[in-house]
Short mmCIF file of N, CA, C and O in Angstrom, two decimals:
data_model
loop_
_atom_site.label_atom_id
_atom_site.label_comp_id
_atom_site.label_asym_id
_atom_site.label_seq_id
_atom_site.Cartn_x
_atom_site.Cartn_y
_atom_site.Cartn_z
N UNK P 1 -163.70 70.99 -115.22
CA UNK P 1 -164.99 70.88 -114.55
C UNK P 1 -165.95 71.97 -115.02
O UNK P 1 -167.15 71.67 -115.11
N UNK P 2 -165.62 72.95 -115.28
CA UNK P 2 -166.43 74.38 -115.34
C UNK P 2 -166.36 74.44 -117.24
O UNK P 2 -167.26 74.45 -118.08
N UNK P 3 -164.87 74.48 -117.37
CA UNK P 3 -164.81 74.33 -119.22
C UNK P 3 -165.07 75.91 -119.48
O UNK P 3 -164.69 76.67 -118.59
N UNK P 4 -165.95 76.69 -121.13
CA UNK P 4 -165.73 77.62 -120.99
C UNK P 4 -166.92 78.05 -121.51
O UNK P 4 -167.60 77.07 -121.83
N UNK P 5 -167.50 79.19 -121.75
CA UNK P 5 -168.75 79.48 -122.62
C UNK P 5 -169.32 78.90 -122.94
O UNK P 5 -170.31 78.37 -122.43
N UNK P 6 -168.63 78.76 -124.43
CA UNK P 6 -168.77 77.92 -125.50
C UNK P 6 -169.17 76.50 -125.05
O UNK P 6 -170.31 76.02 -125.11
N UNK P 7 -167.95 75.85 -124.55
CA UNK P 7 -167.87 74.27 -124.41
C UNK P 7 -167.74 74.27 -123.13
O UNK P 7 -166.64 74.28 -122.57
N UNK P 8 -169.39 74.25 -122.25
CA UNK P 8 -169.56 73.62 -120.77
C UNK P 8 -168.51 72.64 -120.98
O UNK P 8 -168.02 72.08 -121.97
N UNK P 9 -168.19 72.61 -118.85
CA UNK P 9 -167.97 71.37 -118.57
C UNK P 9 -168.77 70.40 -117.81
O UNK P 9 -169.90 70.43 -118.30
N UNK P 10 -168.73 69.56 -116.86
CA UNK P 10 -169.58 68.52 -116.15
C UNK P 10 -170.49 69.87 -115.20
O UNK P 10 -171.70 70.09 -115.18
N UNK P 11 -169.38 70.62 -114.47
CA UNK P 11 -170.56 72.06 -114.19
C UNK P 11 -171.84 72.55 -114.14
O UNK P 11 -172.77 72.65 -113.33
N UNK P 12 -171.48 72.91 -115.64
CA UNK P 12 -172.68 73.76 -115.88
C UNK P 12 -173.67 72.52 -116.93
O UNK P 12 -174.87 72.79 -117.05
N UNK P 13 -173.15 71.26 -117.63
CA UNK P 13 -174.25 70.55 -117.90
C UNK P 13 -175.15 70.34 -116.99
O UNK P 13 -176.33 70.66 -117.15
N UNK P 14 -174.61 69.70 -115.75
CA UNK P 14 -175.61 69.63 -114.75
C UNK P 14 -176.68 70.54 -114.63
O UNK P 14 -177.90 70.43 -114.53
N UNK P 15 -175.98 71.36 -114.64
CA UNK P 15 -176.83 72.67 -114.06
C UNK P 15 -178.07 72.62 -115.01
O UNK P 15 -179.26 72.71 -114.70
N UNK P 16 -177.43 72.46 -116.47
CA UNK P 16 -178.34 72.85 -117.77
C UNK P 16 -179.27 71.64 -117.67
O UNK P 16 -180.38 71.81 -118.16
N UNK P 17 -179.06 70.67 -117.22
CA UNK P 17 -180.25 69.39 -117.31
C UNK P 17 -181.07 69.79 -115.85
O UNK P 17 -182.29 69.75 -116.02
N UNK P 18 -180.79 70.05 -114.88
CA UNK P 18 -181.66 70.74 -113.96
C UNK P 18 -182.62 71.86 -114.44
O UNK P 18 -183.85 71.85 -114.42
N UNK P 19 -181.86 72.72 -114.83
CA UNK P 19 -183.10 74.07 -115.37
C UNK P 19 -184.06 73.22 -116.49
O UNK P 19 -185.29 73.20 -116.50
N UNK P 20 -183.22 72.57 -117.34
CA UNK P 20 -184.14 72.37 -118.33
C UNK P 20 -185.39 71.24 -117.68
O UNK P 20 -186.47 71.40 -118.26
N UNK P 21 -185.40 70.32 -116.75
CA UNK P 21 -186.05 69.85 -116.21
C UNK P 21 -187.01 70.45 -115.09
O UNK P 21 -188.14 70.01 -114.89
N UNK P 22 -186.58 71.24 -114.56
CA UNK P 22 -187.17 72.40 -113.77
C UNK P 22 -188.20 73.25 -114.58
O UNK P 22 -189.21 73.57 -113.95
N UNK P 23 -188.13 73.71 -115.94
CA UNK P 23 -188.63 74.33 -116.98
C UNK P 23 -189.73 73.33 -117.74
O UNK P 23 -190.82 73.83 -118.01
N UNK P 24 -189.50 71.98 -118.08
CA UNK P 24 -190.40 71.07 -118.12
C UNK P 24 -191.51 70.62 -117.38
O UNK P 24 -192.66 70.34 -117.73
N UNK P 25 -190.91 70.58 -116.18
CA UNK P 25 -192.25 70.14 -115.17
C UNK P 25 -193.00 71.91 -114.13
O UNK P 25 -193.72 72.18 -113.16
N UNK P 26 -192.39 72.44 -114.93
CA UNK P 26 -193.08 73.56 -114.33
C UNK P 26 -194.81 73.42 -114.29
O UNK P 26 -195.50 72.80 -115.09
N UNK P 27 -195.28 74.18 -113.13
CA UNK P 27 -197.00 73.60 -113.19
C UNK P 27 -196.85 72.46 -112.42
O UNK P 27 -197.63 72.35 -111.47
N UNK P 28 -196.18 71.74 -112.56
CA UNK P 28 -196.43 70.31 -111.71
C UNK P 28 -195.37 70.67 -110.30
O UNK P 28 -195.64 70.66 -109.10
N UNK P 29 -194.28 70.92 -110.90
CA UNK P 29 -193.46 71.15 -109.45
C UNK P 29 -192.74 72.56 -108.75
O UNK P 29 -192.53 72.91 -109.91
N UNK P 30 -192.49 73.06 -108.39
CA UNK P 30 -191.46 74.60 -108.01
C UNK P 30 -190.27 73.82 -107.74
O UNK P 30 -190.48 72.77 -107.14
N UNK P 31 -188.84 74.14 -108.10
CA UNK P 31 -187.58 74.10 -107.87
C UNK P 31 -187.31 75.10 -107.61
O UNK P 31 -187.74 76.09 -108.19
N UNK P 32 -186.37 75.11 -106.51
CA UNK P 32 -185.77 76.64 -106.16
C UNK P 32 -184.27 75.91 -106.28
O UNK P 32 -183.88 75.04 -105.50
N UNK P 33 -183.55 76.40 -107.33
CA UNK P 33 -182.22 76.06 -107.51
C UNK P 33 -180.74 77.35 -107.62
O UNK P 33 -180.47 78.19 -108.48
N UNK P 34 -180.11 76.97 -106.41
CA UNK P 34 -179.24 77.75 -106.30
C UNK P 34 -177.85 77.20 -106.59
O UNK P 34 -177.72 75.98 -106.70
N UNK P 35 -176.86 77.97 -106.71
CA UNK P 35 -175.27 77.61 -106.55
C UNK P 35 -174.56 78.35 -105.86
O UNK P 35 -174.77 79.56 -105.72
N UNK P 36 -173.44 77.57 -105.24
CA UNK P 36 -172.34 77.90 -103.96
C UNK P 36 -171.14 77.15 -104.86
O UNK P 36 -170.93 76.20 -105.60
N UNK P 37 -170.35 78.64 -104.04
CA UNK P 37 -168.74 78.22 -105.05
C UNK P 37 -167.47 78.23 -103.68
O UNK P 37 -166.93 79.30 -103.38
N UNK P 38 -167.33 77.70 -103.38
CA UNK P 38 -165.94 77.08 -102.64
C UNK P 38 -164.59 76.52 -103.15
O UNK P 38 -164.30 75.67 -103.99
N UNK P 39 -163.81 77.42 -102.25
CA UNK P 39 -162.23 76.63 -102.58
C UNK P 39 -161.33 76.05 -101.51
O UNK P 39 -160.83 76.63 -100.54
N UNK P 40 -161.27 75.17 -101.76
CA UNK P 40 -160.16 74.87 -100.50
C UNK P 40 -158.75 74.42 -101.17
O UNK P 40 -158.47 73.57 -102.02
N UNK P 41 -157.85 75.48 -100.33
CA UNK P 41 -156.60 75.69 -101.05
C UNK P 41 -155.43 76.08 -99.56
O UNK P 41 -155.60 77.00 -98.76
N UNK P 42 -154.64 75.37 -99.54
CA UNK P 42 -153.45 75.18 -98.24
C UNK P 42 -154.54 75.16 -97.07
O UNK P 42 -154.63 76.06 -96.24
N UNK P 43 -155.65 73.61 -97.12
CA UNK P 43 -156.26 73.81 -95.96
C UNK P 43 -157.59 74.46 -95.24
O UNK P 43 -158.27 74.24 -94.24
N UNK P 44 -157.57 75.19 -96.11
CA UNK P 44 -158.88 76.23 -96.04
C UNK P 44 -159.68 76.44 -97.15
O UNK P 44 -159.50 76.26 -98.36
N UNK P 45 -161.03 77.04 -96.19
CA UNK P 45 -162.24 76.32 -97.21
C UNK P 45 -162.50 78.33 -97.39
O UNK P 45 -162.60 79.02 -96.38
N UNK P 46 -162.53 78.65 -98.13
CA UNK P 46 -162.90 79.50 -98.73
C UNK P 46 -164.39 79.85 -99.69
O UNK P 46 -164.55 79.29 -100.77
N UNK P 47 -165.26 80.67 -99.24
CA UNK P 47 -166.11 81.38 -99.68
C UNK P 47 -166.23 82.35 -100.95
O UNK P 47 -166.28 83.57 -100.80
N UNK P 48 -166.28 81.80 -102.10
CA UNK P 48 -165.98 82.57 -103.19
C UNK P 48 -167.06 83.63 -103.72
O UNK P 48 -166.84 84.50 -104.56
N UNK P 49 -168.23 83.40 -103.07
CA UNK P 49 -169.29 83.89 -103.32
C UNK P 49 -169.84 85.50 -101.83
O UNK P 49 -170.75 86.31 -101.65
N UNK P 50 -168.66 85.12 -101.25
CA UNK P 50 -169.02 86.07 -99.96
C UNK P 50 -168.63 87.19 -100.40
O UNK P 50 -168.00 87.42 -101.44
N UNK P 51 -169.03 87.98 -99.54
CA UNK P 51 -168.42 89.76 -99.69
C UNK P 51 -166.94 89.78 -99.21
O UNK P 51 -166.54 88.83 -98.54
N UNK P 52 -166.19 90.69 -99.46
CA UNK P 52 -164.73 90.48 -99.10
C UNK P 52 -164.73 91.02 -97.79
O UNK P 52 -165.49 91.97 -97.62
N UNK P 53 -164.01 90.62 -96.75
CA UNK P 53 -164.20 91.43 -95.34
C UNK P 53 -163.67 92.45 -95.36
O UNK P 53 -162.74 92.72 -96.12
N UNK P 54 -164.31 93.41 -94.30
CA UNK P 54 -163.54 95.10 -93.91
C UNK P 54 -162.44 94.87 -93.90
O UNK P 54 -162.08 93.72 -94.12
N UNK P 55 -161.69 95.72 -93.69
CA UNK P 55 -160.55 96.09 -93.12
C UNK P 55 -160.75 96.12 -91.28
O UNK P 55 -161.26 96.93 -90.51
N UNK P 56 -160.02 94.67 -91.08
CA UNK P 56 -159.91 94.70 -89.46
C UNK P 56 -161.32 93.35 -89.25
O UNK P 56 -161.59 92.77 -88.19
N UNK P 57 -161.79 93.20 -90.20
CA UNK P 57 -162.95 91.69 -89.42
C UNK P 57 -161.95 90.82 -90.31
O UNK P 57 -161.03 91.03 -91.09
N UNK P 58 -162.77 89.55 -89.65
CA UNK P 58 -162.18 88.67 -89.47
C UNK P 58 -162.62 87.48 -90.40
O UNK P 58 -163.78 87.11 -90.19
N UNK P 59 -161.84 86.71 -91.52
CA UNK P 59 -162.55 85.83 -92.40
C UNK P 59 -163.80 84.82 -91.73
O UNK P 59 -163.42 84.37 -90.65
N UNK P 60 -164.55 84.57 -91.94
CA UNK P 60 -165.54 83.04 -91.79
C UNK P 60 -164.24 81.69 -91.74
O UNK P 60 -163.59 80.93 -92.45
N UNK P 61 -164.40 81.97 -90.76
CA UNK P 61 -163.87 80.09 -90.98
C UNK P 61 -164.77 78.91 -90.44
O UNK P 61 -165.09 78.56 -89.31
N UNK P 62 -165.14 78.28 -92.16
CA UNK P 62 -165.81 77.73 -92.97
C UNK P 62 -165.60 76.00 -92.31
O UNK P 62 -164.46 75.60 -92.08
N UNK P 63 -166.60 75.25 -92.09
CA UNK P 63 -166.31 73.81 -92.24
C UNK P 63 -167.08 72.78 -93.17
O UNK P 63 -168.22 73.10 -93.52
N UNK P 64 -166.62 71.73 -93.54
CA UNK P 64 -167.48 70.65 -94.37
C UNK P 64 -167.84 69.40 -93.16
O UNK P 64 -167.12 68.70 -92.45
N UNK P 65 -169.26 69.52 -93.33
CA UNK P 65 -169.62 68.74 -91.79
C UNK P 65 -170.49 67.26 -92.96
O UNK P 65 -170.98 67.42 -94.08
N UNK P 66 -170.43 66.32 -92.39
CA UNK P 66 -171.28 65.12 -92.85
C UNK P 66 -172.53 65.07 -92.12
O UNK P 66 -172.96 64.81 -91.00
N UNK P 67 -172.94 65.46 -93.38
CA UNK P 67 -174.96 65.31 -92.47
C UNK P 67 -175.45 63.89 -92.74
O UNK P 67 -176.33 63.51 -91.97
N UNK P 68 -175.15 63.28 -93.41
CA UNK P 68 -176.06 61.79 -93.65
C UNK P 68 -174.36 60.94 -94.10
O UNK P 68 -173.23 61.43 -94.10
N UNK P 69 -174.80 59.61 -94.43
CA UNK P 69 -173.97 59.16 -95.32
C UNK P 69 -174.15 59.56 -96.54
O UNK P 69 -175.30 59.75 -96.94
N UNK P 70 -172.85 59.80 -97.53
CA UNK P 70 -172.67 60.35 -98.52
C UNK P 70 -173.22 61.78 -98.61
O UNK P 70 -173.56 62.05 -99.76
N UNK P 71 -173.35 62.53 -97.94
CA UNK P 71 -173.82 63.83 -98.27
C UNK P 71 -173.45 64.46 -97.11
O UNK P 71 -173.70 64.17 -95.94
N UNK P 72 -172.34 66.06 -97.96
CA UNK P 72 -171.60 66.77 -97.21
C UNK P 72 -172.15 68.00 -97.15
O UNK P 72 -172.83 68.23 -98.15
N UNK P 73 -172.12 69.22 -96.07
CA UNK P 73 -172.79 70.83 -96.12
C UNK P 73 -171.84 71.40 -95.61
O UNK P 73 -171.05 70.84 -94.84
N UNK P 74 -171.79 72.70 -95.99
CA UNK P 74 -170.83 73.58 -95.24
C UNK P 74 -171.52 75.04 -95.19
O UNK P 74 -171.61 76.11 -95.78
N UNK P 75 -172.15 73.98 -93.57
CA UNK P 75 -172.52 75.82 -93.00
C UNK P 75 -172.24 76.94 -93.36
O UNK P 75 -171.08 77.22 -93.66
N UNK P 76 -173.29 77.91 -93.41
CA UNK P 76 -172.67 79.42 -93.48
C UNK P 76 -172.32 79.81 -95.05
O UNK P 76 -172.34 81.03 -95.24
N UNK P 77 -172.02 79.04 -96.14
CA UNK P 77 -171.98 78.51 -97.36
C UNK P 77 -172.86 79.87 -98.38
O UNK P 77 -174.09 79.88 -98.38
N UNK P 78 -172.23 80.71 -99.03
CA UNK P 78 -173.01 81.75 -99.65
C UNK P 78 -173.89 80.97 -100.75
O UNK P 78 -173.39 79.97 -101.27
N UNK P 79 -175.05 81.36 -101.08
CA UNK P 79 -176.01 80.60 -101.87
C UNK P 79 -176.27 81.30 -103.04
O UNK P 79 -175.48 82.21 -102.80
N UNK P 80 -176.96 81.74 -104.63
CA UNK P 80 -177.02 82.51 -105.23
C UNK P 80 -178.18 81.77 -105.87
O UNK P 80 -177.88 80.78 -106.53
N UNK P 81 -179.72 82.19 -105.75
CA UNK P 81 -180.56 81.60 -106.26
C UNK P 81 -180.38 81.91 -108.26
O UNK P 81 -180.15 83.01 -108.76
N UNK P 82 -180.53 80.78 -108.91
CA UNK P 82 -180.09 80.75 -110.43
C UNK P 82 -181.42 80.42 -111.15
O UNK P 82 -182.21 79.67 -110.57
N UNK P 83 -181.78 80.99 -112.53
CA UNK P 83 -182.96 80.59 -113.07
C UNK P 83 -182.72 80.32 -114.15
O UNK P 83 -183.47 79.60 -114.81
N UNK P 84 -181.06 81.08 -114.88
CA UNK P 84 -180.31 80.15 -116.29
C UNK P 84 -180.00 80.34 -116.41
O UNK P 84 -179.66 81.44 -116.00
N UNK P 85 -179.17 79.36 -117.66
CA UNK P 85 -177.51 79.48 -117.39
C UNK P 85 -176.71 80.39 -117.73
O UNK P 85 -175.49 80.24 -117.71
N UNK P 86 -177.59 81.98 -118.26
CA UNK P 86 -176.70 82.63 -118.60
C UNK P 86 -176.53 83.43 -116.75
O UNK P 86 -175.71 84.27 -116.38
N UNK P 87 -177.37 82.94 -116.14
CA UNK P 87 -177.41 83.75 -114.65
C UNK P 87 -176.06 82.73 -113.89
O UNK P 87 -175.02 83.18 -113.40
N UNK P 88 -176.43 81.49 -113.98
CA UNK P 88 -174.84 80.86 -113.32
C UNK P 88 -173.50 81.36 -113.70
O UNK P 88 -172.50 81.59 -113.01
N UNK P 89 -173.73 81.47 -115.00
CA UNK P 89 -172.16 81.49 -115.65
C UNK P 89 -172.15 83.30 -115.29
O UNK P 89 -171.04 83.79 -115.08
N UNK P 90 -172.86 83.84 -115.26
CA UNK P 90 -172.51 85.31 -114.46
C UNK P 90 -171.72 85.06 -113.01
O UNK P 90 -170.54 85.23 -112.69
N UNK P 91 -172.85 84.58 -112.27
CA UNK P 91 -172.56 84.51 -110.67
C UNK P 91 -170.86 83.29 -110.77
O UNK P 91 -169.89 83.80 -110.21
N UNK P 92 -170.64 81.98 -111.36
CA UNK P 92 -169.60 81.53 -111.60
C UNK P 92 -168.68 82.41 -112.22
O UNK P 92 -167.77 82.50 -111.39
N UNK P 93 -168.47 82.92 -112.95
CA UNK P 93 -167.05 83.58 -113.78
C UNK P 93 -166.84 85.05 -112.60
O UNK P 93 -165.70 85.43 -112.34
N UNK P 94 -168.05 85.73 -111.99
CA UNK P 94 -167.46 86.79 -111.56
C UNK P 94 -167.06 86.39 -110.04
O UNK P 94 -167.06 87.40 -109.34
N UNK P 95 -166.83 85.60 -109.54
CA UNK P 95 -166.25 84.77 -108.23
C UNK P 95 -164.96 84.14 -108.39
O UNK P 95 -164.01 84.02 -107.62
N UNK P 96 -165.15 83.77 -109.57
CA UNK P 96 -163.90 82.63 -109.93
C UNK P 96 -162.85 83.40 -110.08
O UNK P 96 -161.76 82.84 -110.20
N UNK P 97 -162.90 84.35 -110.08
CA UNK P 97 -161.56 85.74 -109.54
C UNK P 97 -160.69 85.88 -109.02
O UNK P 97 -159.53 86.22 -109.26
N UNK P 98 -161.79 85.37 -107.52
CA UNK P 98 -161.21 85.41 -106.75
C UNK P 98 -160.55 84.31 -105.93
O UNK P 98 -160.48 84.23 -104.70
N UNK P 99 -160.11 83.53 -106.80
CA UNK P 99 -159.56 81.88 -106.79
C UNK P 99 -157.94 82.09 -105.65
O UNK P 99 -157.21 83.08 -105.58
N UNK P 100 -157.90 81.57 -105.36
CA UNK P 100 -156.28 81.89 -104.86
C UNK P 100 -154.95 81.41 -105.67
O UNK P 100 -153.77 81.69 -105.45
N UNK P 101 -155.54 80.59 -106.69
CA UNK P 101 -154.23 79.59 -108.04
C UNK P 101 -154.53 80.96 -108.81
O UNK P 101 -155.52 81.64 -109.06
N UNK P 102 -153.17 81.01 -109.05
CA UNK P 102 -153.40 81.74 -110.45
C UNK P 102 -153.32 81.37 -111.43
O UNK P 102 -152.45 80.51 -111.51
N UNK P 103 -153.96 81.64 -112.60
CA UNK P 103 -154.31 81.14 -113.45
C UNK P 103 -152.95 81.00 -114.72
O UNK P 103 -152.07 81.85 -114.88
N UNK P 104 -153.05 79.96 -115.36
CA UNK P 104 -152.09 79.55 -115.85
C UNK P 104 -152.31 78.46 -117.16
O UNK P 104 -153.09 77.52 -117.19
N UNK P 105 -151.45 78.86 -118.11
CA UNK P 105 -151.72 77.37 -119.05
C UNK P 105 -152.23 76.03 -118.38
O UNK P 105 -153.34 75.50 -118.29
N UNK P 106 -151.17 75.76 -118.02
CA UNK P 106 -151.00 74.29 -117.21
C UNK P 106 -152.44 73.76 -116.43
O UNK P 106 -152.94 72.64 -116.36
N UNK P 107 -152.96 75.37 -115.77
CA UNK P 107 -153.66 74.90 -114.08
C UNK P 107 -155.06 75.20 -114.78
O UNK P 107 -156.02 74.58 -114.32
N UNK P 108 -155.33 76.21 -116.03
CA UNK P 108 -156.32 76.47 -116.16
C UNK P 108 -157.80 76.02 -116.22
O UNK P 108 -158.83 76.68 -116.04
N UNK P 109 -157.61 74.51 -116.56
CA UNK P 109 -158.60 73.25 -116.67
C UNK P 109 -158.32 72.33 -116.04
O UNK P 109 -158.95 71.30 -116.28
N UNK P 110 -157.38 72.31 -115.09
CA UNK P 110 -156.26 71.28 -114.05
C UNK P 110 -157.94 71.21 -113.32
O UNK P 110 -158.63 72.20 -113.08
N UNK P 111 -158.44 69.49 -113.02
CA UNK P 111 -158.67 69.30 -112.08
C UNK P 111 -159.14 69.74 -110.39
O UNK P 111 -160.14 69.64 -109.68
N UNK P 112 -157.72 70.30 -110.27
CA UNK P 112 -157.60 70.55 -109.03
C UNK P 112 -157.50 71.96 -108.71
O UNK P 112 -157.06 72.42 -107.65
N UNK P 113 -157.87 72.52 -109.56
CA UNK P 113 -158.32 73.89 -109.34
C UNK P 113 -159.79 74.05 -109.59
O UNK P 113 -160.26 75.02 -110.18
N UNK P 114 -160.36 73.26 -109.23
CA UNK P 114 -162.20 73.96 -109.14
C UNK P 114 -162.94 73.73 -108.32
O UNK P 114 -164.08 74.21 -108.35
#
């Protein structure tokens, strides 16, 4: 999904046809485009983008609520306003850290780790 530098994956193309469209119609429109990174792993939705808690508070526990048909939000959700892609792939790679899979041949591009 994410892929690597070099060779985006579905990710960060997106991302890259947004800015670059955002950058096109500039003058005509304002986009304010941000990204939020979540994991949910044994159950829990995890905040990859949050600050790590003190010592002694207590995690966010996070939900995915249905606001319309087909379209999901999760309150409370850390946001990181982005202007390109070398600013995503900053705010993405230095979060993705803190993943709870560890990283592995096998899992590294697995699907089900992103």
């Amino acid at each position: 999904m994410e892929g690597t530098e070099e060779n985006h994956g579905v990710n960060y193309k997106t991302l890259e046809e947004l800015l670059r469209l955002s950058h096109e119609t500039k003058g005509q429109f304002k986009y304010d485009i941000s990204v939020s990174v979540l994991e949910v792993y044994n159950e829990h939705i995890r905040d990859l983008l949050a600050a790590p808690p003190q010592p002694g508070q207590t995690i966010k526990k996070l939900e995915i609520k249905q606001v319309a048909k087909g379209f999901h939000h999760v309150p409370g959700l850390v946001e990181a306003q982005v202007h390109s892609m070398s600013e995503v792939w900053e705010v993405l790679q230095t979060r993705c850290i803190d993943r709870a899979i560890g990283s592995t041949n096998a899992n590294e591009h697995n699907s089900r780790s992103h």
